Tab-separated table of C-alpha atoms in Angstrom:
chain	number	residue	atom	x	y	z
X	20	UNK	CA	-51.813	-16.944	-22.766
X	21	UNK	CA	-50.723	-18.540	-19.582
X	22	UNK	CA	-49.767	-15.181	-17.195
X	23	UNK	CA	-45.895	-16.006	-16.382
X	24	UNK	CA	-44.925	-17.017	-13.669
X	25	UNK	CA	-42.681	-14.830	-11.215
X	26	UNK	CA	-40.225	-18.153	-10.626
X	27	UNK	CA	-40.514	-18.570	-6.347
X	28	UNK	CA	-36.706	-20.291	-4.978
X	29	UNK	CA	-37.685	-23.935	-3.756
X	30	UNK	CA	-38.386	-24.135	-0.375
X	31	UNK	CA	-35.510	-24.337	2.600
X	32	UNK	CA	-35.988	-27.589	3.860
X	33	UNK	CA	-36.200	-27.161	8.632
X	34	UNK	CA	-32.994	-28.685	10.197
X	35	UNK	CA	-34.279	-31.328	12.454
X	36	UNK	CA	-31.515	-30.335	15.768
X	37	UNK	CA	-32.343	-27.488	17.276
X	38	UNK	CA	-29.442	-25.828	16.601
X	39	UNK	CA	-26.932	-25.172	13.973
X	40	UNK	CA	-23.280	-25.832	15.404
X	41	UNK	CA	-22.097	-23.179	12.114
X	42	UNK	CA	-24.690	-20.345	10.647
X	43	UNK	CA	-24.863	-19.590	7.123
X	44	UNK	CA	-24.723	-15.618	6.086
X	45	UNK	CA	-27.649	-13.864	4.660
X	46	UNK	CA	-26.780	-13.515	0.845
X	47	UNK	CA	-29.627	-10.088	-0.347
X	48	UNK	CA	-28.983	-6.892	-2.762
X	49	UNK	CA	-30.489	-4.420	-1.102
X	50	UNK	CA	-33.060	-3.791	1.347
X	51	UNK	CA	-36.265	-4.810	1.354
X	52	UNK	CA	-37.990	-1.481	3.307
X	53	UNK	CA	-39.283	1.962	2.449
X	54	UNK	CA	-37.974	4.860	2.365
X	55	UNK	CA	-39.519	7.636	3.876
X	56	UNK	CA	-37.840	10.396	2.100
X	57	UNK	CA	-37.223	9.334	-0.516
X	58	UNK	CA	-40.505	7.701	-1.606
X	59	UNK	CA	-39.495	4.204	-3.191
X	60	UNK	CA	-37.215	1.323	-2.187
X	61	UNK	CA	-34.102	1.366	-0.256
X	62	UNK	CA	-31.230	0.603	-2.626
X	63	UNK	CA	-29.173	-0.027	0.531
X	64	UNK	CA	-27.219	-2.856	1.338
X	65	UNK	CA	-29.546	-5.465	3.399
X	66	UNK	CA	-27.836	-5.967	6.955
X	67	UNK	CA	-25.412	-9.700	6.702
X	68	UNK	CA	-27.869	-11.365	9.802
X	69	UNK	CA	-27.313	-15.346	10.494
X	70	UNK	CA	-29.405	-17.933	10.731
X	71	UNK	CA	-30.264	-19.879	13.116
X	72	UNK	CA	-33.060	-22.475	14.577
X	73	UNK	CA	-33.751	-21.669	17.533
X	74	UNK	CA	-33.654	-17.725	16.856
X	75	UNK	CA	-36.300	-15.393	15.327
X	76	UNK	CA	-35.421	-15.565	11.124
X	77	UNK	CA	-33.581	-12.372	9.843
X	78	UNK	CA	-35.386	-9.988	6.808
X	79	UNK	CA	-34.501	-8.257	4.179
X	80	UNK	CA	-34.138	-5.158	6.034
X	81	UNK	CA	-30.749	-2.888	6.198
X	82	UNK	CA	-29.992	-1.805	10.497
X	83	UNK	CA	-31.154	2.197	9.600
X	84	UNK	CA	-34.337	0.330	8.863
X	85	UNK	CA	-34.299	-2.183	10.985
X	86	UNK	CA	-36.536	-2.026	13.760
X	87	UNK	CA	-35.298	-2.069	17.710
X	88	UNK	CA	-36.854	-5.708	17.779
X	89	UNK	CA	-35.130	-6.440	14.633
X	90	UNK	CA	-31.766	-4.772	15.083
X	91	UNK	CA	-31.499	-6.493	19.056
X	92	UNK	CA	-32.175	-10.022	17.009
X	93	UNK	CA	-29.655	-8.939	14.331
X	94	UNK	CA	-27.202	-8.573	17.166
X	95	UNK	CA	-27.404	-11.410	18.921
X	96	UNK	CA	-26.904	-13.986	16.205
X	97	UNK	CA	-24.020	-11.874	15.375
X	98	UNK	CA	-22.357	-11.797	18.724
X	99	UNK	CA	-22.916	-15.975	18.635
X	100	UNK	CA	-21.945	-16.622	14.720
X	101	UNK	CA	-18.767	-14.018	15.745
X	102	UNK	CA	-18.265	-16.408	19.314
X	103	UNK	CA	-18.137	-19.721	17.189
X	104	UNK	CA	-15.849	-18.073	14.624
X	105	UNK	CA	-13.141	-17.442	16.947
X	106	UNK	CA	-13.909	-20.426	18.001
X	107	UNK	CA	-13.333	-22.854	15.320
X	108	UNK	CA	-10.125	-20.474	14.877
X	109	UNK	CA	-8.628	-21.299	18.432
X	110	UNK	CA	-9.321	-24.313	17.615
X	111	UNK	CA	-7.642	-24.672	14.328
X	112	UNK	CA	-3.935	-22.838	16.443
X	113	UNK	CA	-4.709	-25.218	19.314
X	114	UNK	CA	-4.551	-28.764	16.482
X	115	UNK	CA	-1.139	-27.073	15.053
X	116	UNK	CA	0.245	-26.944	18.395
X	117	UNK	CA	-0.984	-30.651	19.363
X	118	UNK	CA	0.810	-31.364	15.654
X	119	UNK	CA	4.150	-29.170	16.624
X	120	UNK	CA	3.535	-26.462	14.100
X	121	UNK	CA	5.590	-23.638	16.333
X	122	UNK	CA	3.607	-20.611	16.185
X	123	UNK	CA	6.060	-17.423	17.244
X	124	UNK	CA	5.840	-15.468	15.376
X	125	UNK	CA	9.717	-14.616	14.417
X	126	UNK	CA	11.162	-11.880	15.017
X	127	UNK	CA	13.043	-9.518	13.354
X	128	UNK	CA	16.472	-9.357	13.521
X	129	UNK	CA	19.014	-6.619	12.816
X	130	UNK	CA	21.231	-6.174	10.050
X	131	UNK	CA	24.455	-3.985	11.920
X	132	UNK	CA	26.641	-2.255	9.492
X	133	UNK	CA	30.043	-4.666	9.856
X	134	UNK	CA	31.846	-2.438	7.514
X	135	UNK	CA	31.547	-4.876	4.264
X	136	UNK	CA	28.977	-2.669	2.683
X	137	UNK	CA	27.672	-3.987	-0.514
X	138	UNK	CA	25.536	-2.708	-3.537
X	139	UNK	CA	22.635	-5.583	-3.147
X	140	UNK	CA	23.053	-5.098	-7.536
X	141	UNK	CA	26.755	-5.233	-7.835
X	142	UNK	CA	26.492	-8.946	-5.242
X	143	UNK	CA	23.380	-10.279	-8.013
X	144	UNK	CA	21.334	-9.985	-5.476
X	145	UNK	CA	19.281	-8.064	-7.633
X	146	UNK	CA	17.760	-5.716	-10.719
X	147	UNK	CA	15.369	-3.126	-8.887
X	148	UNK	CA	15.823	0.707	-8.941
X	149	UNK	CA	16.266	0.399	-5.400
X	150	UNK	CA	18.693	-2.935	-5.518
X	151	UNK	CA	21.883	-0.149	-6.734
X	152	UNK	CA	21.014	1.527	-2.867
X	153	UNK	CA	20.494	-1.228	-0.584
X	154	UNK	CA	24.072	-2.751	0.969
X	155	UNK	CA	23.376	-6.265	1.005
X	156	UNK	CA	25.916	-7.798	4.075
X	157	UNK	CA	23.274	-4.851	6.365
X	158	UNK	CA	20.120	-3.070	6.518
X	159	UNK	CA	22.390	0.156	5.590
X	160	UNK	CA	22.229	2.275	2.703
X	161	UNK	CA	25.727	2.665	0.110
X	162	UNK	CA	26.103	5.057	-1.507
X	163	UNK	CA	24.420	5.433	-5.564
X	164	UNK	CA	27.613	5.654	-6.952
X	165	UNK	CA	29.845	3.873	-6.306
X	166	UNK	CA	27.288	0.227	-4.485
X	167	UNK	CA	30.496	-0.172	-1.584
X	168	UNK	CA	30.406	2.573	1.070
X	169	UNK	CA	27.520	3.666	4.141
X	170	UNK	CA	24.984	6.746	3.016
X	171	UNK	CA	22.609	8.558	5.816
X	172	UNK	CA	19.485	8.074	3.156
X	173	UNK	CA	18.897	7.638	0.298
X	174	UNK	CA	20.152	8.664	-2.772
X	175	UNK	CA	23.219	9.886	-1.673
X	176	UNK	CA	26.162	9.720	-2.578
X	177	UNK	CA	29.712	9.106	0.038
X	178	UNK	CA	32.051	11.490	0.635
X	179	UNK	CA	34.249	10.303	-1.748
X	180	UNK	CA	31.939	10.280	-4.620
X	181	UNK	CA	30.715	13.788	-3.759
X	182	UNK	CA	33.945	14.724	-4.893
X	183	UNK	CA	34.530	13.525	-7.996
X	184	UNK	CA	30.956	14.834	-8.286
X	185	UNK	CA	31.633	18.403	-7.939
X	186	UNK	CA	34.785	17.789	-11.768
X	187	UNK	CA	31.555	17.341	-14.006
X	188	UNK	CA	31.040	19.958	-16.013
X	189	UNK	CA	27.731	21.021	-15.956
X	190	UNK	CA	26.056	20.379	-19.564
X	191	UNK	CA	24.565	23.826	-21.248
X	192	UNK	CA	21.346	23.201	-21.281
X	193	UNK	CA	20.744	22.709	-17.400
X	194	UNK	CA	23.245	26.145	-16.720
X	195	UNK	CA	21.022	28.068	-14.786
X	196	UNK	CA	19.539	27.793	-11.321
X	197	UNK	CA	15.926	25.935	-11.196
X	198	UNK	CA	13.613	29.192	-10.740
X	199	UNK	CA	10.763	26.501	-11.568
X	200	UNK	CA	7.979	25.346	-7.873
X	201	UNK	CA	9.424	22.421	-5.402
X	202	UNK	CA	7.690	19.055	-5.747
X	203	UNK	CA	4.656	18.834	-3.237
X	204	UNK	CA	4.064	15.502	-2.716
X	205	UNK	CA	4.004	12.896	-0.068
X	206	UNK	CA	6.916	11.391	0.367
X	207	UNK	CA	9.410	13.464	-2.025
X	208	UNK	CA	12.562	11.198	-0.960
X	209	UNK	CA	10.920	8.329	-3.156
X	210	UNK	CA	9.290	10.443	-5.303
X	211	UNK	CA	13.306	11.796	-6.201
X	212	UNK	CA	14.649	8.201	-6.509
X	213	UNK	CA	11.737	7.058	-9.716
X	214	UNK	CA	12.326	10.215	-10.894
X	215	UNK	CA	16.333	10.149	-11.149
X	216	UNK	CA	15.652	5.864	-11.423
X	217	UNK	CA	13.104	7.305	-14.667
X	218	UNK	CA	16.487	10.113	-15.387
X	219	UNK	CA	18.774	7.640	-16.001
X	220	UNK	CA	16.886	5.954	-18.012
X	221	UNK	CA	15.839	8.620	-20.264
X	222	UNK	CA	19.545	9.917	-20.979
X	223	UNK	CA	21.145	6.516	-20.853
X	224	UNK	CA	23.699	7.910	-18.310
X	225	UNK	CA	24.466	6.734	-14.207
X	226	UNK	CA	22.908	7.894	-10.956
X	227	UNK	CA	26.110	10.465	-10.277
X	228	UNK	CA	26.057	11.560	-12.917
X	229	UNK	CA	21.494	12.531	-13.065
X	230	UNK	CA	22.231	13.468	-9.173
X	231	UNK	CA	25.685	15.481	-10.256
X	232	UNK	CA	22.981	18.012	-12.783
X	233	UNK	CA	20.374	18.044	-10.170
X	234	UNK	CA	22.802	19.440	-7.022
X	235	UNK	CA	23.929	22.043	-10.207
X	236	UNK	CA	20.452	22.683	-10.850
X	237	UNK	CA	19.575	24.093	-7.329
X	238	UNK	CA	23.116	25.088	-5.958
X	239	UNK	CA	24.411	22.172	-3.579
X	240	UNK	CA	27.381	20.771	-3.763
X	241	UNK	CA	26.021	17.197	-2.228
X	242	UNK	CA	23.022	16.138	-0.240
X	243	UNK	CA	24.877	14.733	2.140
X	244	UNK	CA	22.010	15.119	5.306
X	245	UNK	CA	19.945	17.388	2.922
X	246	UNK	CA	16.180	18.385	4.608
X	247	UNK	CA	13.314	17.878	2.794
X	248	UNK	CA	13.142	21.081	1.322
X	249	UNK	CA	16.232	20.644	-0.512
X	250	UNK	CA	14.856	16.690	-0.708
X	251	UNK	CA	11.492	18.705	-2.424
X	252	UNK	CA	13.313	21.321	-4.803
X	253	UNK	CA	15.657	18.579	-6.712
X	254	UNK	CA	12.542	16.726	-7.277
X	255	UNK	CA	11.137	19.612	-8.430
X	256	UNK	CA	14.277	20.021	-10.378
X	257	UNK	CA	14.105	16.596	-12.136
X	258	UNK	CA	10.380	16.289	-12.428
X	259	UNK	CA	11.002	19.751	-15.318
X	260	UNK	CA	13.646	17.281	-16.714
X	261	UNK	CA	11.895	14.136	-17.241
X	262	UNK	CA	9.219	16.874	-18.385
X	263	UNK	CA	10.996	18.581	-21.145
X	264	UNK	CA	13.609	15.531	-21.953
X	265	UNK	CA	10.206	14.292	-23.150
X	266	UNK	CA	8.912	16.932	-25.397
X	267	UNK	CA	11.865	16.728	-27.215
X	268	UNK	CA	11.408	13.361	-28.166
């Protein structure tokens, strides 16, 4: 039986041009050099080395195993490739400008409150979790209960709804103060938003009822203008409530 031969890659045809306008990247899975400390072939990815006819040929070695001369040649090829890429990008932009395309970035136009706040949910502009708390006419947050009054932060009540909130009687299973741990994760307001939305779905009630019970649980009448520690305590209480509901199902 004839010995099995290793398949050879087809030879690359040499370019008849002394310089190539476009470079290509040499794709090698790993470095072909021997590691001095590990005593075996290096497994690092080979350095990306663009090939040019008038520059030294690329070698299959990672940046660590390139000799100083190879590193210099590799960097020279990479610099040329980057310059060519930048020139092509500049030419594309010039062509777009010549064709009349406006390339100027669009300026952000703030939408101040005009006294006509209405949640996107009530305006029919969305059914996402934030639609009930963001205004469709300006960039402000709206009351999580009525959806028609501007508030400073997300998941807050306006003054009128805060007064109504205090009239709700507490549920028997939620009497007493929450003495568990406060939430310690990043972005507690966003986390509280997610937890409250989960509680609304789990209890099949409203945001106003859920937030009212949370406020009583942490011993505050309202979270309007509350500091971060109050928000973290509310998030911890919401997490405990949601866990209790899930364990009972």
